């Protein structure tokens, strides 16, 4: 028996947010209507503003921008007979909103790794002297979710109980406050 397949149809414009406040919503989902003849969906994001995790006619994007960006998302379908044309462009305005009162420091006295994290982070201070420091972790709404005094050079935290998203890690020491964004996947 001979089966004839057509080249799959071109998907419609991806459905998802038009504007994303990256700090508050570091991950966005986009979807198109499923195309019956399609065996694969190929997603394209320009400029390179995030990490795409495709799943057939849906994709999740983890945003990586640090400045306001106009991104464009398209998708095409494919099967053994060929590829469709690209879908219409979905324009997405990416705004790296930071929590009021928190400014990320460009030059901090500590390292946080891995970042993004799967639920475990290590803080390593550049000054190897064991001095007392206040560690505070805030969620995207500015709520304190963890606080501890430490006096070690390296400290590992298990934070898998926290929701996925963006956090601010603040270190207070000698009347100085330093902050870095931390992403939990």
Tab-separated table of C-alpha atoms in Angstrom:
chain	number	residue	atom	x	y	z
A	1	UNK	CA	0.000	0.000	0.000
A	2	UNK	CA	1.322	3.399	-0.969
A	3	UNK	CA	0.832	6.346	1.360
A	4	UNK	CA	1.261	9.847	0.017
A	5	UNK	CA	1.987	12.614	2.489
A	6	UNK	CA	1.886	16.304	1.778
A	7	UNK	CA	4.398	18.857	2.940
A	8	UNK	CA	2.967	20.065	6.259
A	9	UNK	CA	1.098	23.337	6.496
A	10	UNK	CA	2.774	26.418	7.863
A	11	UNK	CA	1.778	27.064	11.494
A	12	UNK	CA	0.006	30.235	12.547
A	13	UNK	CA	1.824	32.843	14.627
A	14	UNK	CA	2.903	31.389	18.011
A	15	UNK	CA	0.576	32.218	20.887
A	16	UNK	CA	2.168	33.548	24.061
A	17	UNK	CA	2.986	36.771	25.883
A	18	UNK	CA	3.666	39.975	23.911
A	19	UNK	CA	5.639	41.545	26.771
A	20	UNK	CA	7.743	39.695	29.331
A	21	UNK	CA	9.198	41.165	32.515
A	22	UNK	CA	12.199	38.866	32.608
A	23	UNK	CA	12.980	39.074	36.325
A	24	UNK	CA	9.396	38.360	37.373
A	25	UNK	CA	8.797	35.735	34.663
A	26	UNK	CA	12.134	34.220	33.570
A	27	UNK	CA	10.400	31.438	31.598
A	28	UNK	CA	7.602	31.795	29.012
A	29	UNK	CA	5.569	29.229	27.091
A	30	UNK	CA	4.470	29.506	23.470
A	31	UNK	CA	2.177	27.248	21.465
A	32	UNK	CA	0.793	26.796	17.960
A	33	UNK	CA	-2.137	24.689	16.814
A	34	UNK	CA	-0.964	21.160	16.108
A	35	UNK	CA	-0.461	20.416	12.396
A	36	UNK	CA	-1.595	16.854	11.649
A	37	UNK	CA	0.954	16.140	8.891
A	38	UNK	CA	3.906	17.510	10.892
A	39	UNK	CA	6.418	15.156	12.458
A	40	UNK	CA	8.618	17.945	13.809
A	41	UNK	CA	8.364	21.606	14.799
A	42	UNK	CA	11.408	23.841	14.362
A	43	UNK	CA	11.466	26.967	16.549
A	44	UNK	CA	13.567	30.066	15.847
A	45	UNK	CA	14.214	32.990	18.217
A	46	UNK	CA	16.057	36.121	17.081
A	47	UNK	CA	18.107	37.673	18.436
A	48	UNK	CA	19.525	34.979	20.727
A	49	UNK	CA	17.520	36.143	23.746
A	50	UNK	CA	16.875	32.865	25.514
A	51	UNK	CA	17.173	29.094	25.661
A	52	UNK	CA	14.421	27.280	23.729
A	53	UNK	CA	13.162	23.932	25.030
A	54	UNK	CA	10.878	22.637	22.254
A	55	UNK	CA	8.176	20.050	22.820
A	56	UNK	CA	6.365	19.434	19.513
A	57	UNK	CA	3.883	22.273	18.932
A	58	UNK	CA	4.886	24.041	22.170
A	59	UNK	CA	8.098	25.542	23.441
A	60	UNK	CA	9.404	26.950	26.686
A	61	UNK	CA	11.909	29.797	26.579
A	62	UNK	CA	14.180	30.671	29.482
A	63	UNK	CA	15.084	34.323	28.935
A	64	UNK	CA	18.736	35.352	29.145
A	65	UNK	CA	18.630	39.061	28.251
A	66	UNK	CA	19.987	41.756	30.547
A	67	UNK	CA	18.751	44.768	28.579
A	68	UNK	CA	15.462	45.656	26.899
A	69	UNK	CA	15.156	43.589	23.711
A	70	UNK	CA	12.601	43.145	20.928
A	71	UNK	CA	12.662	39.416	20.130
A	72	UNK	CA	10.992	37.552	17.277
A	73	UNK	CA	9.738	33.972	17.493
A	74	UNK	CA	8.779	31.793	14.526
A	75	UNK	CA	8.092	28.116	13.967
A	76	UNK	CA	8.000	25.841	10.935
A	77	UNK	CA	6.870	22.249	10.557
A	78	UNK	CA	8.574	19.350	8.876
A	79	UNK	CA	7.880	15.782	7.778
A	80	UNK	CA	9.565	13.259	5.483
A	81	UNK	CA	8.317	15.222	2.438
A	82	UNK	CA	9.815	18.568	3.406
A	83	UNK	CA	9.409	21.726	5.441
A	84	UNK	CA	6.644	24.284	5.620
A	85	UNK	CA	7.204	28.010	5.338
A	86	UNK	CA	7.931	29.886	8.566
A	87	UNK	CA	4.955	31.030	10.618
A	88	UNK	CA	4.198	34.746	10.929
A	89	UNK	CA	6.546	36.463	13.389
A	90	UNK	CA	5.540	36.745	17.053
A	91	UNK	CA	7.123	39.915	18.439
A	92	UNK	CA	8.008	39.816	22.128
A	93	UNK	CA	9.209	42.814	24.134
A	94	UNK	CA	11.624	41.641	26.839
A	95	UNK	CA	12.069	43.972	29.794
A	96	UNK	CA	14.644	43.025	32.446
A	97	UNK	CA	12.724	44.365	35.425
A	98	UNK	CA	14.616	44.397	38.660
A	99	UNK	CA	13.007	44.445	42.038
A	100	UNK	CA	12.699	47.919	43.534
A	101	UNK	CA	15.478	48.618	45.976
A	102	UNK	CA	17.802	45.983	44.530
A	103	UNK	CA	20.560	46.787	42.154
A	104	UNK	CA	22.678	43.977	40.853
A	105	UNK	CA	26.336	44.756	41.473
A	106	UNK	CA	28.801	44.430	38.610
A	107	UNK	CA	31.759	43.843	40.924
A	108	UNK	CA	30.892	41.623	43.862
A	109	UNK	CA	33.135	39.963	46.427
A	110	UNK	CA	31.613	36.511	45.919
A	111	UNK	CA	30.791	33.879	43.306
A	112	UNK	CA	27.543	31.910	43.044
A	113	UNK	CA	27.546	28.620	41.144
A	114	UNK	CA	25.984	26.887	39.387
A	115	UNK	CA	23.742	29.683	38.185
A	116	UNK	CA	21.167	28.752	36.879
A	117	UNK	CA	20.761	26.060	39.516
A	118	UNK	CA	18.738	22.862	39.766
A	119	UNK	CA	18.309	23.406	43.513
A	120	UNK	CA	21.797	23.638	44.985
A	121	UNK	CA	24.019	26.724	44.972
A	122	UNK	CA	27.471	27.342	46.357
A	123	UNK	CA	28.623	30.769	47.473
A	124	UNK	CA	32.372	31.296	47.462
A	125	UNK	CA	33.803	34.521	48.805
A	126	UNK	CA	36.798	36.052	47.030
A	127	UNK	CA	38.338	37.043	50.357
A	128	UNK	CA	39.366	33.756	51.972
A	129	UNK	CA	39.193	35.222	55.475
A	130	UNK	CA	36.327	33.794	57.508
A	131	UNK	CA	34.325	36.915	58.340
A	132	UNK	CA	30.723	37.203	59.430
A	133	UNK	CA	28.343	37.917	56.545
A	134	UNK	CA	24.556	38.075	56.306
A	135	UNK	CA	23.135	36.044	53.407
A	136	UNK	CA	19.556	36.825	52.344
A	137	UNK	CA	17.614	35.375	49.428
A	138	UNK	CA	14.610	37.283	48.056
A	139	UNK	CA	11.975	36.063	45.593
A	140	UNK	CA	10.805	38.038	42.550
A	141	UNK	CA	8.294	39.932	44.703
A	142	UNK	CA	10.954	41.112	47.157
A	143	UNK	CA	9.895	38.691	49.900
A	144	UNK	CA	12.644	37.261	52.082
A	145	UNK	CA	12.710	33.478	51.552
A	146	UNK	CA	15.964	32.651	53.352
A	147	UNK	CA	18.366	34.358	55.727
A	148	UNK	CA	21.488	33.194	57.513
A	149	UNK	CA	24.682	34.508	59.076
A	150	UNK	CA	27.790	32.761	57.789
A	151	UNK	CA	31.459	33.063	58.605
A	152	UNK	CA	32.923	30.533	56.201
A	153	UNK	CA	34.780	31.020	52.926
A	154	UNK	CA	32.539	28.585	50.998
A	155	UNK	CA	28.943	27.644	51.762
A	156	UNK	CA	26.545	25.338	49.879
A	157	UNK	CA	22.780	25.776	50.081
A	158	UNK	CA	20.139	23.247	49.096
A	159	UNK	CA	17.242	25.309	47.760
A	160	UNK	CA	15.277	22.729	45.765
A	161	UNK	CA	12.254	23.474	47.977
A	162	UNK	CA	11.942	26.912	46.329
A	163	UNK	CA	9.808	27.503	43.233
A	164	UNK	CA	11.478	27.826	39.849
A	165	UNK	CA	12.252	31.402	38.961
A	166	UNK	CA	14.491	34.370	39.547
A	167	UNK	CA	15.797	35.338	42.987
A	168	UNK	CA	18.133	37.972	44.386
A	169	UNK	CA	20.959	36.830	46.634
A	170	UNK	CA	22.097	39.665	48.875
A	171	UNK	CA	25.275	39.624	50.945
A	172	UNK	CA	25.743	42.195	53.720
A	173	UNK	CA	29.188	42.713	55.177
A	174	UNK	CA	30.971	45.744	56.674
A	175	UNK	CA	27.988	48.048	56.009
A	176	UNK	CA	27.998	47.038	52.317
A	177	UNK	CA	25.208	45.334	50.424
A	178	UNK	CA	25.952	43.375	47.281
A	179	UNK	CA	23.392	41.510	45.206
A	180	UNK	CA	23.292	39.022	42.339
A	181	UNK	CA	20.434	37.385	40.486
A	182	UNK	CA	20.098	33.627	40.951
A	183	UNK	CA	17.936	31.442	38.696
A	184	UNK	CA	16.384	28.213	39.949
A	185	UNK	CA	15.257	25.817	37.222
